[in-house]
Short mmCIF file of C-alpha atoms in Angstrom, two decimals:
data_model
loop_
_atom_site.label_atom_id
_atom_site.label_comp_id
_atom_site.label_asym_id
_atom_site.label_seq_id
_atom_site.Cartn_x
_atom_site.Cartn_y
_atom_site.Cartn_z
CA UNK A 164 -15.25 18.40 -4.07
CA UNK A 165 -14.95 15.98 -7.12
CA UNK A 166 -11.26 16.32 -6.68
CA UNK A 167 -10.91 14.87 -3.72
CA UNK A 168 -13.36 12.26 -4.92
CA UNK A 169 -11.19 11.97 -8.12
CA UNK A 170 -8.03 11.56 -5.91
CA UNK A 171 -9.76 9.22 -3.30
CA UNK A 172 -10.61 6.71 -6.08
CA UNK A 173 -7.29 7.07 -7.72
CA UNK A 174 -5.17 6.28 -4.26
CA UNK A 175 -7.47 3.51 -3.36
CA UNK A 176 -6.93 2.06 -6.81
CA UNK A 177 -3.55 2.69 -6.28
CA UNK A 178 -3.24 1.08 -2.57
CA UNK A 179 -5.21 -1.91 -3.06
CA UNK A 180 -2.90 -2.75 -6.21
CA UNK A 181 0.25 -2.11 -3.76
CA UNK A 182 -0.79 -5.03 -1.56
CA UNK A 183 -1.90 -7.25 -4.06
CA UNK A 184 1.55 -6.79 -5.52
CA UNK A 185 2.90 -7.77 -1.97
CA UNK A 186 0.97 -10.53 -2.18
CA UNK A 187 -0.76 -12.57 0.66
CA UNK A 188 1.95 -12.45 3.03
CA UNK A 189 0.60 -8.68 3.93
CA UNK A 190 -3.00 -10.37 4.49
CA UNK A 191 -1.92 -12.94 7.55
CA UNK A 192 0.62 -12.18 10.93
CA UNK A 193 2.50 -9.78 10.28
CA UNK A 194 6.33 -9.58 10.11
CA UNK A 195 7.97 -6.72 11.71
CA UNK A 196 8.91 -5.03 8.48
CA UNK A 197 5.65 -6.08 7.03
CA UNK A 198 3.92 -3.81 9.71
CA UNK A 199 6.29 -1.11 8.77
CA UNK A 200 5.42 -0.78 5.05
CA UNK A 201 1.42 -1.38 5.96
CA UNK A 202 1.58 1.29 8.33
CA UNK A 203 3.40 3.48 5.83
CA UNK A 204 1.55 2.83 2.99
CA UNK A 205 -1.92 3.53 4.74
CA UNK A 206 -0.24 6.82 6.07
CA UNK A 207 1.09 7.63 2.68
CA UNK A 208 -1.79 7.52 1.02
CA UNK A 209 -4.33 8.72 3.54
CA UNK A 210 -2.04 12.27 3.93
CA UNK A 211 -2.82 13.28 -0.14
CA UNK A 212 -6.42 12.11 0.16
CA UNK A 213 -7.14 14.87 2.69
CA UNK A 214 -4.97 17.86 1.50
CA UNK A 215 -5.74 18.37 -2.14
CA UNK A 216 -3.04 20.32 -1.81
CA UNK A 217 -0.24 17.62 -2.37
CA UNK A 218 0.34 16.64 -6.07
CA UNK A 219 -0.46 12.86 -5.85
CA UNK A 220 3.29 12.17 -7.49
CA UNK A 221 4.32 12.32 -3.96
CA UNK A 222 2.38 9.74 -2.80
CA UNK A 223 2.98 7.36 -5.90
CA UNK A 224 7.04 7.56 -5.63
CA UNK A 225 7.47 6.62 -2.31
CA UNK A 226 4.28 3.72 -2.69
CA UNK A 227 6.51 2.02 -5.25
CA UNK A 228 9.04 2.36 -3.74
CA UNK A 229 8.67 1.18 -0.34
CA UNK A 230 6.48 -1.68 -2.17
CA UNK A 231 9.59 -2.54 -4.48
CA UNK A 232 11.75 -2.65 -1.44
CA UNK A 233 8.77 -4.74 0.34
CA UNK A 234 9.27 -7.51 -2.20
CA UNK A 235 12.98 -7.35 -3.37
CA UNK A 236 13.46 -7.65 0.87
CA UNK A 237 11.29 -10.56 0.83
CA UNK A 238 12.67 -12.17 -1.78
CA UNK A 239 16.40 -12.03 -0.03
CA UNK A 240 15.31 -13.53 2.91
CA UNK A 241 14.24 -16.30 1.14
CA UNK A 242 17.56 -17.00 -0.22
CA UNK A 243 19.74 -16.06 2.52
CA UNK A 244 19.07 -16.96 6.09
CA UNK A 245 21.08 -14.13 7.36
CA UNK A 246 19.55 -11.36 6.24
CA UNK A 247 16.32 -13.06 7.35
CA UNK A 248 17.56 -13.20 10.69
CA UNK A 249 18.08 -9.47 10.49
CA UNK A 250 14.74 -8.25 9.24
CA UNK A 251 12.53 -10.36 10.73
CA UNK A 252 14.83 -11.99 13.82
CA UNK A 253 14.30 -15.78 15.21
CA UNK A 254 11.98 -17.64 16.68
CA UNK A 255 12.57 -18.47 20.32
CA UNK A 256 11.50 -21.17 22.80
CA UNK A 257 10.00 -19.52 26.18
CA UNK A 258 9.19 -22.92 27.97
CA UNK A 259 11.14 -26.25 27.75
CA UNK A 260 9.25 -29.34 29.10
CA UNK A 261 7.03 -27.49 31.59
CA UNK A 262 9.69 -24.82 32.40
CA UNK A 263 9.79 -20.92 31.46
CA UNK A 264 13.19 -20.02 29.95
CA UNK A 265 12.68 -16.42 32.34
CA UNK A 266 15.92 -15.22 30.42
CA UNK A 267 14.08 -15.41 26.83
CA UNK A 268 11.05 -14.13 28.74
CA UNK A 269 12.80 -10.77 30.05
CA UNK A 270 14.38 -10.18 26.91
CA UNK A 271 11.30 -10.55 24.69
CA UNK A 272 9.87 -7.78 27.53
CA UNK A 273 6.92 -10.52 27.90
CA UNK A 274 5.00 -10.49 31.48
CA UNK A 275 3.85 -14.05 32.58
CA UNK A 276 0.20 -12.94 32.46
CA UNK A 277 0.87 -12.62 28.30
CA UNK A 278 2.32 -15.82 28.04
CA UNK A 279 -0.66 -17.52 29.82
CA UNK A 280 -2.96 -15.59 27.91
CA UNK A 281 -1.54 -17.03 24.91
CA UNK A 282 -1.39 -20.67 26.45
CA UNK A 283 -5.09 -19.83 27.02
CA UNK A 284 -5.97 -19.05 23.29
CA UNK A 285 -4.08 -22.03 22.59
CA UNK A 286 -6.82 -24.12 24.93
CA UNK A 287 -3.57 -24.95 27.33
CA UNK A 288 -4.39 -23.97 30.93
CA UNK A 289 -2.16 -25.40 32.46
CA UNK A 290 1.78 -24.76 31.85
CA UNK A 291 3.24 -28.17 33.10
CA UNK A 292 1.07 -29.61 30.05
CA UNK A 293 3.69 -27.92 27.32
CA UNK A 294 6.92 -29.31 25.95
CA UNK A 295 7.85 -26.87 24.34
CA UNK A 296 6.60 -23.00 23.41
CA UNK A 297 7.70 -20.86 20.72
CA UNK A 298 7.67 -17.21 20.09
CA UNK A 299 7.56 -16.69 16.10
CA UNK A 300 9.11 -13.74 14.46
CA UNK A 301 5.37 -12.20 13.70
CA UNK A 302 5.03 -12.29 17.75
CA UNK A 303 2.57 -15.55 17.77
CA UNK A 304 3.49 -18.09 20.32
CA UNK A 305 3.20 -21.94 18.91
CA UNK A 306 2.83 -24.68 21.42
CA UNK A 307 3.26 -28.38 21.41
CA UNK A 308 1.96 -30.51 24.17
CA UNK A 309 3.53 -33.01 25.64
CA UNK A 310 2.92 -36.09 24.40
CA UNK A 311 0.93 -37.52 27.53
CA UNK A 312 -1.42 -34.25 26.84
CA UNK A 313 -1.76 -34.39 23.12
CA UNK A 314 -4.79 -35.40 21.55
CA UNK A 315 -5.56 -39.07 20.44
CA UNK A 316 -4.98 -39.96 16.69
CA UNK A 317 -5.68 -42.10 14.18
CA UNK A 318 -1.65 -42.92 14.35
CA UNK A 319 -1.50 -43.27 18.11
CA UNK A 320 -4.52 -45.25 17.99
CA UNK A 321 -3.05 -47.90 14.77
CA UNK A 322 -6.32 -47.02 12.82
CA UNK A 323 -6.65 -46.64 9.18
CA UNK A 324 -8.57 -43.67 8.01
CA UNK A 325 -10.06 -43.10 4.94
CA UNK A 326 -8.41 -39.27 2.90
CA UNK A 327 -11.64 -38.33 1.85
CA UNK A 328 -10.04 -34.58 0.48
CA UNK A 329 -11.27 -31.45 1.08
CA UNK A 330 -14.91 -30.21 0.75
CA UNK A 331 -15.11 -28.06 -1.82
CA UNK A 332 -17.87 -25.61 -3.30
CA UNK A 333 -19.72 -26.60 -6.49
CA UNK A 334 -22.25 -24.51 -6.65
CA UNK A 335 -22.46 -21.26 -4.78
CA UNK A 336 -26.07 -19.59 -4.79
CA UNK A 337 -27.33 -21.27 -7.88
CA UNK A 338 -23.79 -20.58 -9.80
CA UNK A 339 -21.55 -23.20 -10.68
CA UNK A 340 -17.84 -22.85 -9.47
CA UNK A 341 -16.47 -24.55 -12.34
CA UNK A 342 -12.88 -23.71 -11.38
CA UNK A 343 -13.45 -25.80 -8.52
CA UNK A 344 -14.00 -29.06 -10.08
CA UNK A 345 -10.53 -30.23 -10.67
CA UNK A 346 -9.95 -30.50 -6.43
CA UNK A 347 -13.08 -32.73 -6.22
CA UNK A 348 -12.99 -35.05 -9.78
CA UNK A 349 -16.45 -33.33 -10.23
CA UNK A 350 -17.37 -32.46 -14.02
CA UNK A 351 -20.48 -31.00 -15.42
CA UNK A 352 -22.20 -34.24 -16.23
CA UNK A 353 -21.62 -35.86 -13.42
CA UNK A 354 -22.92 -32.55 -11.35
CA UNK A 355 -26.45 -32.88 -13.65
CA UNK A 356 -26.70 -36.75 -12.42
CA UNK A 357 -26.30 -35.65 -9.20
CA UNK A 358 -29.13 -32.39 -9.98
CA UNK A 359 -31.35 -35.25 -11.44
CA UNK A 360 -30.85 -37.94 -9.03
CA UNK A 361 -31.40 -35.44 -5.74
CA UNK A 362 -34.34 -33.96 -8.01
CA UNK A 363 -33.30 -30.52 -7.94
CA UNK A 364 -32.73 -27.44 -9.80
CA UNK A 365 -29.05 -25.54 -10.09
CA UNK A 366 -31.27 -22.28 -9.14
CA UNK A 367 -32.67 -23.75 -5.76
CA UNK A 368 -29.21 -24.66 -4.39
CA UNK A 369 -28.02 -22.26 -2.00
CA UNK A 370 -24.76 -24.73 -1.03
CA UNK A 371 -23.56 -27.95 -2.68
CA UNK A 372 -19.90 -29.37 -1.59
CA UNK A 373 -18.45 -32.37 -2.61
CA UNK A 374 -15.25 -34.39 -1.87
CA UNK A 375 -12.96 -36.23 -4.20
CA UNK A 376 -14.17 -39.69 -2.30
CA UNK A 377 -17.47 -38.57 -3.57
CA UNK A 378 -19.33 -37.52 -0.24
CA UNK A 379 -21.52 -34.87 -1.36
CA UNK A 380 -23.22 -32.08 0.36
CA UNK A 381 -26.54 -29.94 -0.47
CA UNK A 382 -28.04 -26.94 1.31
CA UNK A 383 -31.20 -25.86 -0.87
CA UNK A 384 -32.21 -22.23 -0.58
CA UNK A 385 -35.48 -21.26 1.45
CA UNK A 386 -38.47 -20.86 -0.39
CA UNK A 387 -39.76 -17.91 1.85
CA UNK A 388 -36.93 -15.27 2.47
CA UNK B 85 10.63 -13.92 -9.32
CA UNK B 86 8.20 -11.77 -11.48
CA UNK B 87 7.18 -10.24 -8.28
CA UNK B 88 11.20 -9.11 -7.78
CA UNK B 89 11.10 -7.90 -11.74
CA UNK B 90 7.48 -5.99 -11.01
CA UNK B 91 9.50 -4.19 -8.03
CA UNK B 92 12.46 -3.59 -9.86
CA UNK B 93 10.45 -1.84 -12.61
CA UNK B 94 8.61 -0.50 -9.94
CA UNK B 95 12.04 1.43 -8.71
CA UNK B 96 12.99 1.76 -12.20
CA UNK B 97 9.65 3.77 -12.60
CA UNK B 98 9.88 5.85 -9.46
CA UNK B 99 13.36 6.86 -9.95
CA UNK B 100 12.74 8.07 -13.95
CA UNK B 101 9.41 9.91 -12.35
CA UNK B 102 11.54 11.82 -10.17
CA UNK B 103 14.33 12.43 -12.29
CA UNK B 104 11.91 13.56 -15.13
CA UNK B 105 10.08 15.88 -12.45
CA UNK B 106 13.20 17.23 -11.20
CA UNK B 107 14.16 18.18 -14.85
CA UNK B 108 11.24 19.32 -15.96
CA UNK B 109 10.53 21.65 -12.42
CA UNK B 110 14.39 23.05 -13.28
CA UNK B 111 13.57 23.70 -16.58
CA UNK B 112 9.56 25.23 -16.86
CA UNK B 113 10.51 27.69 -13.33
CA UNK B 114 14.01 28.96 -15.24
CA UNK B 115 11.99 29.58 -18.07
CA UNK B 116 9.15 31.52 -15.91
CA UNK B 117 12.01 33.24 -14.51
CA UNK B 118 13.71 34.55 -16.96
CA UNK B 119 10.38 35.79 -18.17
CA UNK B 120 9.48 37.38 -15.22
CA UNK B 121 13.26 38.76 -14.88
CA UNK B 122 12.30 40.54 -18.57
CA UNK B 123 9.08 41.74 -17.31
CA UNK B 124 10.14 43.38 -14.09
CA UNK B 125 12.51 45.20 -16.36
CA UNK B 126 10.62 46.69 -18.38
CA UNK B 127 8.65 47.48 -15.92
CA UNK B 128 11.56 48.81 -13.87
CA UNK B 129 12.08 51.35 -17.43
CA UNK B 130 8.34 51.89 -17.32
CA UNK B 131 8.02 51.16 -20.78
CA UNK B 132 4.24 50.77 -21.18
CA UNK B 133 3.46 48.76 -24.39
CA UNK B 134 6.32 46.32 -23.53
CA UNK B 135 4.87 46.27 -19.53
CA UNK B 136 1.46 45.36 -21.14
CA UNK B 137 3.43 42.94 -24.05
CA UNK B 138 5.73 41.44 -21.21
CA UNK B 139 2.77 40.83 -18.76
CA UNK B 140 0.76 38.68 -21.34
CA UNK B 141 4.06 36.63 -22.13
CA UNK B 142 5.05 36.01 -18.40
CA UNK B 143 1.06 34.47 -18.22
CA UNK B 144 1.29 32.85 -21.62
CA UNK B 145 4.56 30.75 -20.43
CA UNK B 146 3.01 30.33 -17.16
CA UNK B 147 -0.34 28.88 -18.50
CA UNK B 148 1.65 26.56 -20.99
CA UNK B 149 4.25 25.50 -17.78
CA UNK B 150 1.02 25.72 -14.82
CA UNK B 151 -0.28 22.44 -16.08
CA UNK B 152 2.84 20.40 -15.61
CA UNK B 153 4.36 22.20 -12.50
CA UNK B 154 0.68 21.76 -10.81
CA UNK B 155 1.21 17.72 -10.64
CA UNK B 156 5.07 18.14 -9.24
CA UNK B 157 4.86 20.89 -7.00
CA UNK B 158 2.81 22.20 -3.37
CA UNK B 159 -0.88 23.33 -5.21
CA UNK B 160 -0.02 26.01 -2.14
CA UNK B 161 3.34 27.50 -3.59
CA UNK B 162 1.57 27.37 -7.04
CA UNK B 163 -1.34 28.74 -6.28
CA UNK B 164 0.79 31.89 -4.66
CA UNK B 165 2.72 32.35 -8.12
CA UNK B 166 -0.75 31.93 -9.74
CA UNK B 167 -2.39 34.49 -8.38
CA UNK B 168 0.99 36.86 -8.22
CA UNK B 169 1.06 36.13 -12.43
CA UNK B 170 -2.88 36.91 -13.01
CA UNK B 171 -2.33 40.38 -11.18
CA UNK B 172 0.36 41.08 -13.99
CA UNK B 173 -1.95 42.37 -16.29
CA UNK B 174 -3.87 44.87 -14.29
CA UNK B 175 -1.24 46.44 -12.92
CA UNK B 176 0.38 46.74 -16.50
CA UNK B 177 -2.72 48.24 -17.98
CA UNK B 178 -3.44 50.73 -14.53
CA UNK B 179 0.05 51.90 -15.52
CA UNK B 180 1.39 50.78 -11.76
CA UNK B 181 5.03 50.02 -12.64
CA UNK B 182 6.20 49.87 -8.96
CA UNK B 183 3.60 47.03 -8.03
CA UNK B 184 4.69 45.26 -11.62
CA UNK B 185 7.81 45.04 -10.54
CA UNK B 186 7.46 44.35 -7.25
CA UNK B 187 4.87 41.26 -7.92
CA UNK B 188 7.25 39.99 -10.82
CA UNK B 189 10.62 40.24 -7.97
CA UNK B 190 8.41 38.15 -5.40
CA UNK B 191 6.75 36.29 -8.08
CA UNK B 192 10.85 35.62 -8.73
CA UNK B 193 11.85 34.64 -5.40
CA UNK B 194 8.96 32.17 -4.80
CA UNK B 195 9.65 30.39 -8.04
CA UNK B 196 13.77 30.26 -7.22
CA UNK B 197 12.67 28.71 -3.38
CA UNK B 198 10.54 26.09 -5.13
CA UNK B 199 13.73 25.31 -7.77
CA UNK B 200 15.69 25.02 -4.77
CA UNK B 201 13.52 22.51 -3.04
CA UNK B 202 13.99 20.10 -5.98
CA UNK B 203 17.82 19.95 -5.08
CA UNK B 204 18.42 16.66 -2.96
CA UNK B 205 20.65 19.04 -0.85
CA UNK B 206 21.14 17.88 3.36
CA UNK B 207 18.86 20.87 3.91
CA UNK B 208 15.65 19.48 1.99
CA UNK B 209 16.16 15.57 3.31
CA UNK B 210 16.84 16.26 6.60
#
């Protein structure tokens, strides 16, 4: 039994390093081939883990390489569009101003039902309301309204709103994020004024975010839990 | 662009592994082979010092190769040949030429199939 216990920690040392190396594109929608080499590389591994019979070389060969290819394929269809169309194909427009394209439809083997599902995740109930919708290569559909049925903004509206910036942790369960400061011109001294003006210790914060226009927000911890 | 070097390397790595297995496999089973091929002889002659002398080599080149062949190859080939080589001895000291032999031969035939496994031949990749 330590073996496998040996080997377990050894491939899942080994896997979680493959899709770091990937990087975060393995983490969000997946791209066809994407799917491939995450499916392969959880099958890969998982095989060796059970049969302590299988030297673990044959699960490290083909991890790096079907990682290599992973990233030297992903780094040609950056530069060249073609072979980007071939991996991952296009993106496609099912609905023009209102109107299924049923052509795209039948050949993307979509039913109606799924497209109105997605229109429903997208908070769009009814179909007339979209100018245009687009099937992405990872199989997502993106939708733009038209522009009777789009939200008010600031724009539409001629109003000038203040870029306050992101909120961004400072301190995280009494610990400073210090490596957080930069994105909200926060720096240790002017984090203690704030501590001493509020009247508050680091230790009883549970949340503090602040903005780089200042706007600052503090959640102290509950005495009692 | 480090990413494309780390997979490169990566390839690089994988493809020296494999070559470096493959050459190493080739070379410890020949060596067990011929080995074995010298200790089914003798047994074959019934010579019975050189039976006993030839069965503690055969597990003496085994032990030194084992280690190495264990992290390339099937444990479940290995542990055939393993077992085959460990019976060496007591049939060399019971005086049982016939089942020498015979274990050597098989011992022989399992370590030429794995050899031939290595070879990227149509008949392993497909």
């Amino acid at each position: 039994m330590p073996v496998q216990i040996i080997r377990a920690v050894i491939l899942y040392v080994a896997v979680v390093a493959c899709v770091r190396i990937m990087g975060k594109r393995q983490i969000g929608e997946l791209q066809p081939s994407e799917l491939v080499i995450t499916i392969l590389i959880s099958e890969i591994a998982a095989i060796p883990m059970q049969d302590p019979y299988i030297p673990l070389i044959n699960s490290f060969v083909p991890l790096l390489i079907l990682v290599s290819l992973e990233i030297i394929t992903s780094a040609i269809s950056i530069k060249s569009q073609k072979f980007r169309n071939i991996m991952q194909g296009n993106s496609l427009i099912i609905i023009r101003n209102g109107v299924l394209d049923q052509k795209q439809i039948k050949r993307l083997r979509l039913s109606v039902e799924d497209i109105l599902e997605a229109l429903r995740k997208k908070d769009v109930f009814n179909i007339e309301d979209v100018l245009y919708a687009i099937v992405e290569t990872d199989g997502t559909i993106s939708v733009m309204l038209k522009p009777e049925k789009q939200a008010v903004t600031a724009e539409m509206l001629n109003t000038n709103v203040e870029n306050k910036g992101i909120h961004i942790t400072i301190v995280d369960d009494g610990k400073v994020m210090k490596n957080q400061f930069q994105e909200c011109k926060m720096d240790l001294n002017k984090l203690n004024k704030i501590l001493d003006n509020n009247n508050i210790n680091i230790k009883e914060i549970l949340l503090m975010t602040a903005d780089s226009s200042g706007d600052i927000n503090i959640i102290k911890k509950e005495q009692d839990l | 662009m480090k990413r494309v070097t780390t997979a490169v390397v990566f390839i690089l790595i994988a493809i020296a592994l494999c070559l470096t297995g493959y050459a190493v496999c080739l070379n410890k089973l020949n060596s067990i082979n011929e080995t074995l091929g010298k200790a089914a002889y003798v047994a074959k002659i019934e010579d019975e010092k050189a039976t006993i002398d030839a069965a503690k080599d055969v597990k003496g080149e085994w032990d030194k190769s084992s280690v190495l062949l264990f992290a390339l190859l099937l444990h479940t080939d290995m542990d055939e040949i393993d077992t085959k080589i460990n019976m060496l001895s007591f049939f060399a000291q019971n005086k049982d030429f016939e089942e020498f032999e015979k274990v050597c031969n098989e011992s022989i035939v399992i370590s030429n199939h794995l050899i031939d496994s290595q070879h990227a031949s149509f008949e392993n990749i497909f």
